[in-house]
Tab-separated table of C-alpha atoms in Angstrom:
chain	number	residue	atom	x	y	z
A	1	MET	CA	-19.522	24.197	-15.093
A	2	SER	CA	-19.977	20.660	-14.560
A	3	ARG	CA	-17.768	18.175	-15.221
A	4	VAL	CA	-16.892	16.473	-18.697
A	5	ASP	CA	-14.751	13.765	-18.034
A	6	PRO	CA	-14.463	13.442	-14.120
A	7	ILE	CA	-12.461	10.658	-11.891
A	8	ILE	CA	-12.635	10.578	-8.475
A	9	PHE	CA	-10.647	8.919	-5.874
A	10	VAL	CA	-11.411	7.967	-2.473
A	11	ILE	CA	-8.269	6.907	-0.809
A	12	GLY	CA	-7.070	6.964	3.000
A	13	CYS	CA	-6.732	5.458	5.904
A	14	THR	CA	-7.807	2.078	6.541
A	15	GLY	CA	-11.566	1.891	8.819
A	16	THR	CA	-12.351	5.286	7.232
A	17	GLY	CA	-15.395	4.245	5.129
A	18	LYS	CA	-14.218	4.273	1.631
A	19	SER	CA	-16.154	1.300	-0.009
A	20	ASP	CA	-19.523	3.067	1.321
A	21	LEU	CA	-18.648	6.690	0.229
A	22	GLY	CA	-17.725	5.021	-3.408
A	23	VAL	CA	-20.686	3.114	-3.218
A	24	ALA	CA	-22.666	6.373	-2.491
A	25	ILE	CA	-21.003	8.219	-5.131
A	26	ALA	CA	-21.685	5.542	-7.619
A	27	LYS	CA	-25.298	5.542	-6.943
A	28	LYS	CA	-25.827	9.154	-7.487
A	29	TYR	CA	-23.751	10.042	-10.061
A	30	GLY	CA	-23.703	6.616	-12.070
A	31	GLY	CA	-20.422	5.018	-11.535
A	32	GLU	CA	-18.465	2.096	-11.327
A	33	VAL	CA	-15.751	0.945	-8.458
A	34	ILE	CA	-12.288	0.358	-9.476
A	35	SER	CA	-10.369	-1.030	-6.471
A	36	VAL	CA	-7.169	-0.012	-5.367
A	37	ASP	CA	-6.608	-2.012	-2.469
A	38	SER	CA	-3.936	-4.286	-3.615
A	39	MET	CA	-4.484	-7.329	-1.414
A	40	GLN	CA	-8.077	-7.209	-2.357
A	41	PHE	CA	-6.789	-8.121	-6.150
A	42	TYR	CA	-6.334	-11.955	-4.404
A	43	LYS	CA	-8.273	-14.713	-4.768
A	44	GLY	CA	-9.916	-15.539	-1.324
A	45	LEU	CA	-9.611	-14.130	2.088
A	46	ASP	CA	-12.341	-11.560	1.783
A	47	ILE	CA	-12.886	-11.306	5.614
A	48	ALA	CA	-8.863	-10.751	6.354
A	49	THR	CA	-9.279	-8.008	3.382
A	50	ASN	CA	-12.245	-6.678	4.158
A	51	LYS	CA	-13.234	-7.199	0.670
A	52	ILE	CA	-16.765	-5.546	0.205
A	53	THR	CA	-20.025	-7.260	0.306
A	54	VAL	CA	-22.281	-8.218	-2.356
A	55	GLU	CA	-24.721	-6.742	-0.115
A	56	GLU	CA	-22.751	-3.946	0.095
A	57	ALA	CA	-21.800	-2.822	-3.559
A	58	GLU	CA	-25.700	-2.592	-3.534
A	59	GLY	CA	-25.595	-3.519	-7.444
A	60	ILE	CA	-22.332	-1.051	-8.006
A	61	PRO	CA	-20.081	-2.515	-10.687
A	62	HIS	CA	-16.587	-3.154	-8.658
A	63	HIS	CA	-13.230	-3.702	-11.013
A	64	MET	CA	-9.781	-5.230	-10.069
A	65	MET	CA	-10.428	-7.416	-6.898
A	66	SER	CA	-9.729	-11.288	-6.825
A	67	PHE	CA	-8.033	-12.269	-9.917
A	68	LEU	CA	-4.706	-13.086	-8.682
A	69	ASN	CA	-4.193	-16.511	-7.872
A	70	PRO	CA	-2.456	-16.457	-4.014
A	71	SER	CA	0.069	-19.570	-4.732
A	72	GLU	CA	1.627	-17.927	-7.615
A	73	PRO	CA	4.768	-15.203	-6.572
A	74	SER	CA	4.492	-12.138	-6.527
A	75	SER	CA	5.267	-10.796	-10.002
A	76	TYR	CA	2.051	-8.599	-10.538
A	77	ASN	CA	3.193	-4.972	-10.008
A	78	VAL	CA	2.055	-1.035	-10.234
A	79	HIS	CA	2.738	-1.080	-13.458
A	80	GLN	CA	0.482	-4.198	-14.776
A	81	PHE	CA	-1.852	-2.403	-12.329
A	82	ARG	CA	-1.432	0.713	-13.870
A	83	ASP	CA	-1.780	-0.499	-17.560
A	84	THR	CA	-4.839	-3.058	-16.649
A	85	THR	CA	-6.997	0.093	-15.058
A	86	LEU	CA	-6.038	2.561	-17.482
A	87	ASP	CA	-7.987	0.247	-20.255
A	88	VAL	CA	-10.728	-0.422	-17.630
A	89	ILE	CA	-10.861	3.545	-16.847
A	90	GLN	CA	-11.620	3.659	-20.852
A	91	GLN	CA	-14.484	0.783	-20.393
A	92	ILE	CA	-16.276	2.397	-17.629
A	93	ARG	CA	-16.421	5.806	-19.625
A	94	SER	CA	-17.613	3.537	-22.793
A	95	ARG	CA	-20.888	3.329	-21.139
A	96	SER	CA	-20.848	6.726	-19.919
A	97	LYS	CA	-20.292	6.018	-16.446
A	98	ILE	CA	-17.701	7.492	-14.169
A	99	PRO	CA	-14.465	5.541	-13.065
A	100	ILE	CA	-14.173	5.945	-9.067
A	101	LEU	CA	-11.394	4.254	-7.313
A	102	VAL	CA	-11.605	3.419	-3.986
A	103	GLY	CA	-8.595	2.186	-1.664
A	104	GLY	CA	-5.982	2.659	0.510
A	105	THR	CA	-2.899	1.558	-1.729
A	106	THR	CA	-1.619	4.901	-2.090
A	107	TYR	CA	1.536	3.572	-4.429
A	108	TYR	CA	-1.066	2.014	-6.934
A	109	ALA	CA	-3.379	5.060	-6.911
A	110	GLU	CA	-0.533	7.265	-7.274
A	111	SER	CA	0.205	5.561	-10.515
A	112	ILE	CA	-3.382	6.551	-12.000
A	113	LEU	CA	-3.432	10.125	-10.924
A	114	TYR	CA	-0.032	10.912	-12.443
A	115	GLU	CA	1.916	10.340	-15.434
A	116	ASN	CA	5.449	9.301	-15.727
A	117	ASN	CA	5.536	8.660	-12.091
A	118	PHE	CA	7.373	5.787	-12.406
A	119	ILE	CA	10.329	4.113	-14.212
A	120	ASP	CA	9.095	1.744	-16.858
A	121	SER	CA	11.990	-0.854	-17.962
A	122	LYS	CA	11.807	-2.198	-21.374
A	123	LYS	CA	11.624	-6.171	-19.922
A	124	ARG	CA	10.720	-9.036	-22.459
A	125	MET	CA	8.221	-11.432	-22.073
A	126	SER	CA	9.213	-14.774	-19.858
A	127	SER	CA	7.729	-16.237	-23.378
A	128	GLU	CA	10.630	-14.099	-25.574
A	129	SER	CA	13.290	-14.462	-23.023
A	130	SER	CA	14.005	-17.903	-22.033
A	131	SER	CA	17.059	-16.731	-20.158
A	132	GLY	CA	14.894	-14.354	-18.431
A	133	GLU	CA	12.731	-16.850	-17.563
A	134	ASN	CA	15.864	-18.606	-15.975
A	135	SER	CA	16.697	-15.659	-14.119
A	136	GLU	CA	13.269	-15.091	-12.778
A	137	GLU	CA	13.350	-19.044	-11.289
A	138	GLU	CA	16.940	-18.822	-9.899
A	139	GLU	CA	15.923	-15.607	-7.865
A	140	GLU	CA	12.882	-17.433	-6.502
A	141	HIS	CA	15.378	-19.564	-4.417
A	142	LYS	CA	17.527	-16.525	-2.994
A	143	THR	CA	16.568	-15.135	0.412
A	144	ASN	CA	15.489	-11.450	0.813
A	145	GLU	CA	19.000	-10.475	2.281
A	146	GLU	CA	20.688	-12.051	-1.000
A	147	LEU	CA	18.744	-10.144	-3.341
A	148	TRP	CA	19.285	-7.051	-1.185
A	149	GLU	CA	22.870	-7.735	-1.282
A	150	GLU	CA	23.228	-8.236	-5.168
A	151	LEU	CA	21.352	-4.665	-5.596
A	152	ARG	CA	23.672	-3.308	-3.226
A	153	ARG	CA	26.108	-4.417	-5.407
A	154	VAL	CA	25.222	-2.731	-8.467
A	155	ASP	CA	23.058	-0.289	-7.036
A	156	GLU	CA	24.197	1.292	-3.898
A	157	LYS	CA	22.222	4.289	-3.655
A	158	SER	CA	18.977	2.569	-4.291
A	159	ALA	CA	19.522	-0.671	-1.819
A	160	MET	CA	19.921	1.910	1.186
A	161	ILE	CA	17.059	3.514	0.870
A	162	LEU	CA	15.340	-0.194	0.547
A	163	HIS	CA	14.351	-2.611	3.659
A	164	PRO	CA	16.188	-6.144	2.305
A	165	ASN	CA	12.444	-7.659	3.630
A	166	ASN	CA	10.355	-5.182	0.668
A	167	ARG	CA	11.729	-7.901	-2.042
A	168	THR	CA	9.327	-6.792	-4.457
A	169	ARG	CA	11.200	-3.649	-4.521
A	170	VAL	CA	14.049	-4.659	-4.244
A	171	TYR	CA	13.823	-7.110	-6.993
A	172	ARG	CA	12.144	-4.308	-9.521
A	173	ALA	CA	14.998	-2.353	-8.850
A	174	LEU	CA	17.631	-5.247	-9.825
A	175	GLN	CA	14.935	-5.608	-12.861
A	176	ILE	CA	15.715	-2.071	-13.732
A	177	TYR	CA	18.717	-2.206	-14.089
A	178	ARG	CA	19.259	-5.694	-15.966
A	179	ASP	CA	16.840	-4.670	-18.483
A	180	THR	CA	17.897	-0.746	-19.034
A	181	GLY	CA	21.244	-0.977	-18.348
A	182	ILE	CA	20.768	1.908	-16.034
A	183	ARG	CA	20.878	1.999	-12.329
A	184	LYS	CA	17.399	2.688	-10.545
A	185	SER	CA	18.793	5.560	-8.547
A	186	GLU	CA	20.573	7.184	-11.558
A	187	HIS	CA	16.567	7.155	-13.285
A	188	VAL	CA	15.483	8.897	-10.438
A	189	GLU	CA	17.909	11.575	-10.653
A	190	LEU	CA	17.353	12.384	-14.673
A	191	GLN	CA	13.365	12.613	-13.402
A	192	LYS	CA	14.040	14.755	-10.444
A	193	SER	CA	16.406	16.532	-13.123
A	194	ASN	CA	13.115	17.527	-15.423
A	195	GLU	CA	10.813	18.297	-13.039
A	196	SER	CA	10.062	21.601	-10.960
A	197	VAL	CA	9.867	19.666	-7.533
A	198	ASP	CA	11.444	16.801	-5.762
A	199	LEU	CA	8.356	14.852	-7.136
A	200	PRO	CA	8.003	13.336	-10.356
A	201	GLY	CA	4.833	13.042	-12.528
A	202	ARG	CA	2.140	15.169	-14.189
A	203	LEU	CA	-1.745	15.161	-13.347
A	204	ARG	CA	-2.994	12.552	-15.665
A	205	PHE	CA	-6.799	13.910	-15.919
A	206	ASP	CA	-7.546	17.389	-15.851
A	207	ASP	CA	-10.857	16.589	-14.081
A	208	SER	CA	-9.371	14.708	-10.749
A	209	LEU	CA	-10.871	14.519	-7.048
A	210	VAL	CA	-9.092	13.015	-4.504
A	211	VAL	CA	-11.042	12.631	-1.595
A	212	TYR	CA	-8.524	11.537	1.256
A	213	MET	CA	-10.488	10.145	4.443
A	214	ASP	CA	-8.900	9.857	7.731
A	215	ALA	CA	-9.856	10.417	11.722
A	216	SER	CA	-8.633	11.321	14.825
A	217	PRO	CA	-5.593	8.909	15.383
A	218	ASP	CA	-7.740	7.758	19.239
A	219	VAL	CA	-10.982	6.876	17.303
A	220	LEU	CA	-9.185	5.350	14.186
A	221	GLU	CA	-7.382	3.279	16.895
A	222	GLU	CA	-11.043	2.614	18.293
A	223	ARG	CA	-12.595	1.689	15.083
A	224	LEU	CA	-9.859	-0.592	13.902
A	225	ASP	CA	-9.446	-2.321	16.852
A	226	GLY	CA	-13.610	-2.738	16.718
A	227	ARG	CA	-12.928	-3.992	13.387
A	228	VAL	CA	-10.865	-7.027	13.901
A	229	ASP	CA	-13.000	-8.109	16.706
A	230	LYS	CA	-16.205	-7.855	13.829
A	231	MET	CA	-14.222	-9.646	11.460
A	232	ILE	CA	-13.350	-12.775	14.097
A	233	LYS	CA	-17.644	-12.839	14.358
A	234	MET	CA	-17.611	-12.989	10.920
A	235	GLY	CA	-15.868	-16.298	10.486
A	236	LEU	CA	-11.995	-14.984	9.798
A	237	ARG	CA	-10.601	-18.514	11.903
A	238	ASN	CA	-12.670	-21.008	9.712
A	239	GLU	CA	-11.393	-18.248	6.567
A	240	LEU	CA	-7.872	-18.457	7.292
A	241	ILE	CA	-7.506	-22.484	8.197
A	242	GLU	CA	-9.524	-23.332	4.327
A	243	PHE	CA	-7.152	-20.757	2.742
A	244	HIS	CA	-4.101	-22.307	4.771
A	245	GLU	CA	-5.417	-25.926	3.848
A	246	GLN	CA	-5.075	-24.980	-0.035
A	247	HIS	CA	-2.067	-22.981	-0.099
A	248	HIS	CA	0.052	-23.747	3.089
A	249	GLU	CA	3.006	-25.126	0.991
A	250	LYS	CA	3.405	-21.624	-0.622
A	251	LEU	CA	2.691	-19.615	2.968
A	252	GLU	CA	6.088	-19.647	4.292
A	253	ASP	CA	7.794	-18.140	1.552
A	254	CYS	CA	8.092	-13.976	1.520
A	255	LYS	CA	8.395	-14.211	-2.111
A	256	TYR	CA	4.622	-15.121	-2.678
A	257	GLY	CA	2.377	-11.156	-2.886
A	258	VAL	CA	-0.291	-12.548	-0.855
A	259	MET	CA	2.077	-12.893	2.399
A	260	GLN	CA	2.022	-8.897	2.837
A	261	CYS	CA	-1.467	-9.044	3.751
A	262	ILE	CA	-1.629	-7.378	7.136
A	263	GLY	CA	-4.775	-10.322	8.539
A	264	LEU	CA	-2.784	-13.447	7.174
A	265	LYS	CA	0.975	-13.103	7.801
A	266	GLU	CA	0.072	-12.300	11.611
A	267	PHE	CA	-1.556	-15.882	11.994
A	268	ILE	CA	1.038	-17.848	10.423
A	269	PRO	CA	2.231	-19.389	13.576
A	270	TRP	CA	-1.098	-20.024	15.253
A	271	LEU	CA	-2.021	-21.805	11.436
A	272	ARG	CA	1.133	-24.064	11.426
A	273	LEU	CA	-0.675	-25.625	14.621
A	274	SER	CA	-2.481	-28.892	14.313
A	275	SER	CA	-6.496	-28.473	14.670
A	276	SER	CA	-6.425	-29.666	18.018
A	277	GLU	CA	-3.711	-27.599	19.042
A	278	ARG	CA	-5.439	-24.386	17.303
A	279	GLU	CA	-7.988	-25.290	20.341
A	280	THR	CA	-5.952	-25.291	23.457
A	281	SER	CA	-5.195	-22.252	25.876
A	282	LEU	CA	-1.860	-21.981	24.101
A	283	GLY	CA	-3.114	-22.206	20.488
A	284	GLU	CA	-5.858	-19.216	22.110
A	285	LYS	CA	-3.006	-17.580	23.088
A	286	ILE	CA	-0.950	-17.104	20.363
A	287	PHE	CA	-4.485	-16.502	18.102
A	288	LYS	CA	-4.902	-13.737	20.541
A	289	LYS	CA	-1.391	-13.040	19.417
A	290	GLY	CA	-1.916	-12.720	15.813
A	291	CYS	CA	-5.283	-10.639	16.351
A	292	ASP	CA	-3.429	-7.711	18.456
A	293	ASP	CA	-0.443	-8.023	15.909
A	294	VAL	CA	-3.053	-7.358	13.084
A	295	LYS	CA	-4.417	-4.080	15.482
A	296	LEU	CA	-0.705	-3.047	15.663
A	297	HIS	CA	0.761	-3.399	12.226
A	298	THR	CA	-3.121	-1.905	10.522
A	299	ARG	CA	-2.245	1.226	12.905
A	300	GLN	CA	1.234	1.515	11.699
A	301	TYR	CA	-0.114	0.731	7.876
A	302	ALA	CA	-2.409	4.262	8.779
A	303	ARG	CA	0.215	6.066	9.837
A	304	ARG	CA	1.882	5.638	6.698
A	305	GLN	CA	-1.431	6.495	4.606
A	306	ARG	CA	-0.707	9.611	6.259
A	307	ARG	CA	2.351	10.249	5.227
A	308	TRP	CA	1.944	10.126	1.862
A	309	TYR	CA	-0.949	12.014	1.821
A	310	ARG	CA	1.179	15.079	3.129
A	311	MET	CA	4.491	13.843	1.529
A	312	ARG	CA	3.240	12.666	-1.707
A	313	LEU	CA	-0.241	14.328	-2.547
A	314	LEU	CA	-0.141	17.358	-0.779
A	315	LYS	CA	3.214	18.820	-0.906
A	316	ARG	CA	2.722	18.310	-4.735
A	317	SER	CA	1.411	21.647	-5.031
A	318	ASP	CA	4.261	23.035	-3.911
A	319	GLY	CA	5.358	23.980	-7.859
A	320	ASP	CA	3.471	25.129	-10.799
A	321	ARG	CA	2.032	21.732	-12.404
A	322	ARG	CA	-1.578	21.304	-12.465
A	323	MET	CA	-3.116	19.402	-9.111
A	324	ALA	CA	-5.815	17.336	-9.065
A	325	SER	CA	-8.732	18.908	-6.896
A	326	THR	CA	-8.028	17.805	-2.858
A	327	LYS	CA	-9.691	17.260	0.175
A	328	MET	CA	-9.270	15.894	3.083
A	329	LEU	CA	-12.628	14.476	5.079
A	330	ASP	CA	-12.477	13.748	8.706
A	331	THR	CA	-14.252	11.099	9.679
A	332	SER	CA	-14.224	11.215	12.685
A	333	ASP	CA	-17.883	11.645	13.750
A	334	LYS	CA	-19.514	8.198	11.903
A	335	THR	CA	-22.553	9.503	11.372
A	336	ARG	CA	-21.101	12.777	9.089
A	337	ILE	CA	-19.104	10.420	6.527
A	338	LEU	CA	-21.603	10.105	4.323
A	339	SER	CA	-23.318	13.831	4.039
A	340	ASP	CA	-20.012	15.369	4.186
A	341	GLY	CA	-18.396	13.169	1.868
A	342	MET	CA	-21.141	14.121	-0.811
A	343	GLU	CA	-21.396	17.285	-0.065
A	344	ILE	CA	-17.641	17.322	-0.993
A	345	VAL	CA	-18.067	15.761	-4.925
A	346	ASP	CA	-21.250	17.729	-5.059
A	347	ARG	CA	-19.677	20.680	-4.982
A	348	TRP	CA	-16.672	19.762	-7.212
A	349	MET	CA	-18.939	18.102	-9.600
A	350	SER	CA	-20.476	21.384	-9.438
A	351	GLY	CA	-17.326	22.503	-11.016
A	352	THR	CA	-15.573	24.008	-7.953
A	353	ASP	CA	-12.336	23.039	-7.506
A	354	LEU	CA	-11.150	21.986	-3.766
A	355	PHE	CA	-7.714	22.403	-2.600
A	356	GLU	CA	-6.721	22.245	0.889
A	357	ASP	CA	-4.345	25.221	2.159
A	358	ILE	CA	-0.663	23.433	2.876
A	359	ALA	CA	0.205	26.841	4.536
A	360	MET	CA	-1.023	25.489	7.772
A	361	ASP	CA	1.486	22.471	7.665
A	362	THR	CA	4.644	23.892	8.988
A	363	SER	CA	5.628	20.423	9.427
A	364	PRO	CA	8.816	19.263	7.897
A	365	VAL	CA	9.202	16.907	4.631
A	366	LEU	CA	11.746	14.399	4.341
A	367	LYS	CA	13.022	13.843	0.997
A	368	GLY	CA	15.165	11.304	-0.949
A	369	SER	CA	17.442	9.278	1.420
A	370	GLU	CA	16.326	10.930	4.493
A	371	ALA	CA	12.673	9.550	4.345
A	372	ASN	CA	13.742	6.073	3.164
A	373	ALA	CA	17.384	5.782	4.487
A	374	ILE	CA	17.576	2.648	5.642
A	375	LEU	CA	19.412	2.611	9.311
A	376	LYS	CA	20.709	-0.677	11.979
A	377	CYS	CA	20.364	-0.335	15.452
A	378	GLU	CA	22.881	-2.701	16.437
A	379	ILE	CA	21.892	-2.365	20.398
A	380	CYS	CA	18.391	-3.417	19.348
A	381	GLU	CA	19.731	-5.632	16.352
A	382	ILE	CA	16.854	-4.029	14.385
A	383	THR	CA	17.196	-2.439	11.266
A	384	ILE	CA	14.740	0.748	10.225
A	385	SER	CA	13.621	2.000	7.135
A	386	GLY	CA	13.517	6.172	7.003
A	387	LYS	CA	15.366	9.004	9.481
A	388	ASP	CA	11.695	9.753	11.013
A	389	ASN	CA	11.769	6.286	12.421
A	390	TRP	CA	14.697	5.855	12.972
A	391	GLU	CA	14.661	9.263	15.736
A	392	LYS	CA	11.225	7.568	16.955
A	393	HIS	CA	13.110	4.656	17.950
A	394	LEU	CA	15.807	6.266	19.874
A	395	GLY	CA	13.463	7.939	21.834
A	396	GLY	CA	11.482	4.977	22.313
A	397	LYS	CA	10.994	2.810	25.550
A	398	LYS	CA	12.647	-0.008	24.055
A	399	HIS	CA	15.732	1.423	22.945
A	400	LYS	CA	16.355	3.558	26.104
A	401	HIS	CA	15.913	-0.122	27.840
A	402	MET	CA	18.436	-1.467	25.419
A	403	VAL	CA	21.223	1.266	25.680
A	404	LYS	CA	20.948	1.072	29.599
A	405	LYS	CA	21.434	-2.479	30.029
A	406	ALA	CA	24.236	-2.495	27.485
A	407	ARG	CA	25.635	0.221	29.826
A	408	GLU	CA	25.364	-2.065	32.973
A	409	ILE	CA	26.754	-4.954	31.258
A	410	GLN	CA	29.860	-3.139	30.516
């Protein structure tokens, strides 16, 4: 039995070869690629965001890349992505091609994979509401803390699971309350009451395959570190300088979505230096610190991507709902990535449904407030998102050192 209207998701950790596999699938089965990497939506920063090159694409059309202006505030959201991408999927199918979604922004992939997965507020277009336009303009000048405090006043439950620096999500929760008159937390509770498990949403396309790509932590860490070195050789310095010269007036403000980009925000201290200062030993030291931060943040991002796979995708089979075929691809052996990946796709395309065995996964799953709780460590003076991260912080060397120091002072 072959698939009637297949759709394939190639998602997972950064540095696992998703782009190459997406192209290989498209070449064999006649497909077109849709990017699910939110940082690749922005124009420019091709090296920093690791956009696929013309040579690497091998003639395969790629959609949803380089269409947002980095100098515009971060008003683009997952709902707009979903609506546009669903239209692109229809266009691809009208050409008798297979849509292949490739990328690591799992939140956006989830919006296509499942229906009714997010709250839709009935927001009026700014052209229809001058008051709405004024409200948005006023909030552009508010700090992250001010926006978060405003959310806490109207929807404390939502505020307590959102980090103040997550400006986009904080603003989105406020927007939901203003546009619907109902708190986001109340929307979420209503969704949960209508579903068999903790996670809302049902499978959008019956013939869906998810290939989740990962590698052993040691291998992936080495690969990610090497990728940063490769980016430097490809001209990362010049790309950052040119980008900064064009958009520097906007880059100091966190409300611009491009400032969430790993590979840009880490180098802002270096970019603030004059051209001559960048060439000094101090400039080199600051640039190296940026490189180290990119490596650290990329590793942290990979861990979040793994958690999403286990908690938001794999655990969905804990119920009666129809599931997407799902298979994890271990890319630790670089020489086998394409052959092993294509073997998974070939089996599924021939009619075999594929599912991971979650019986072996005995690790606890944190849900709701536990998974996203915002906790503040008064000793270290930092805010931490999630009980899991909180426990890791308490057991970390830095916290223990600060506790010891505080006791000595007392």
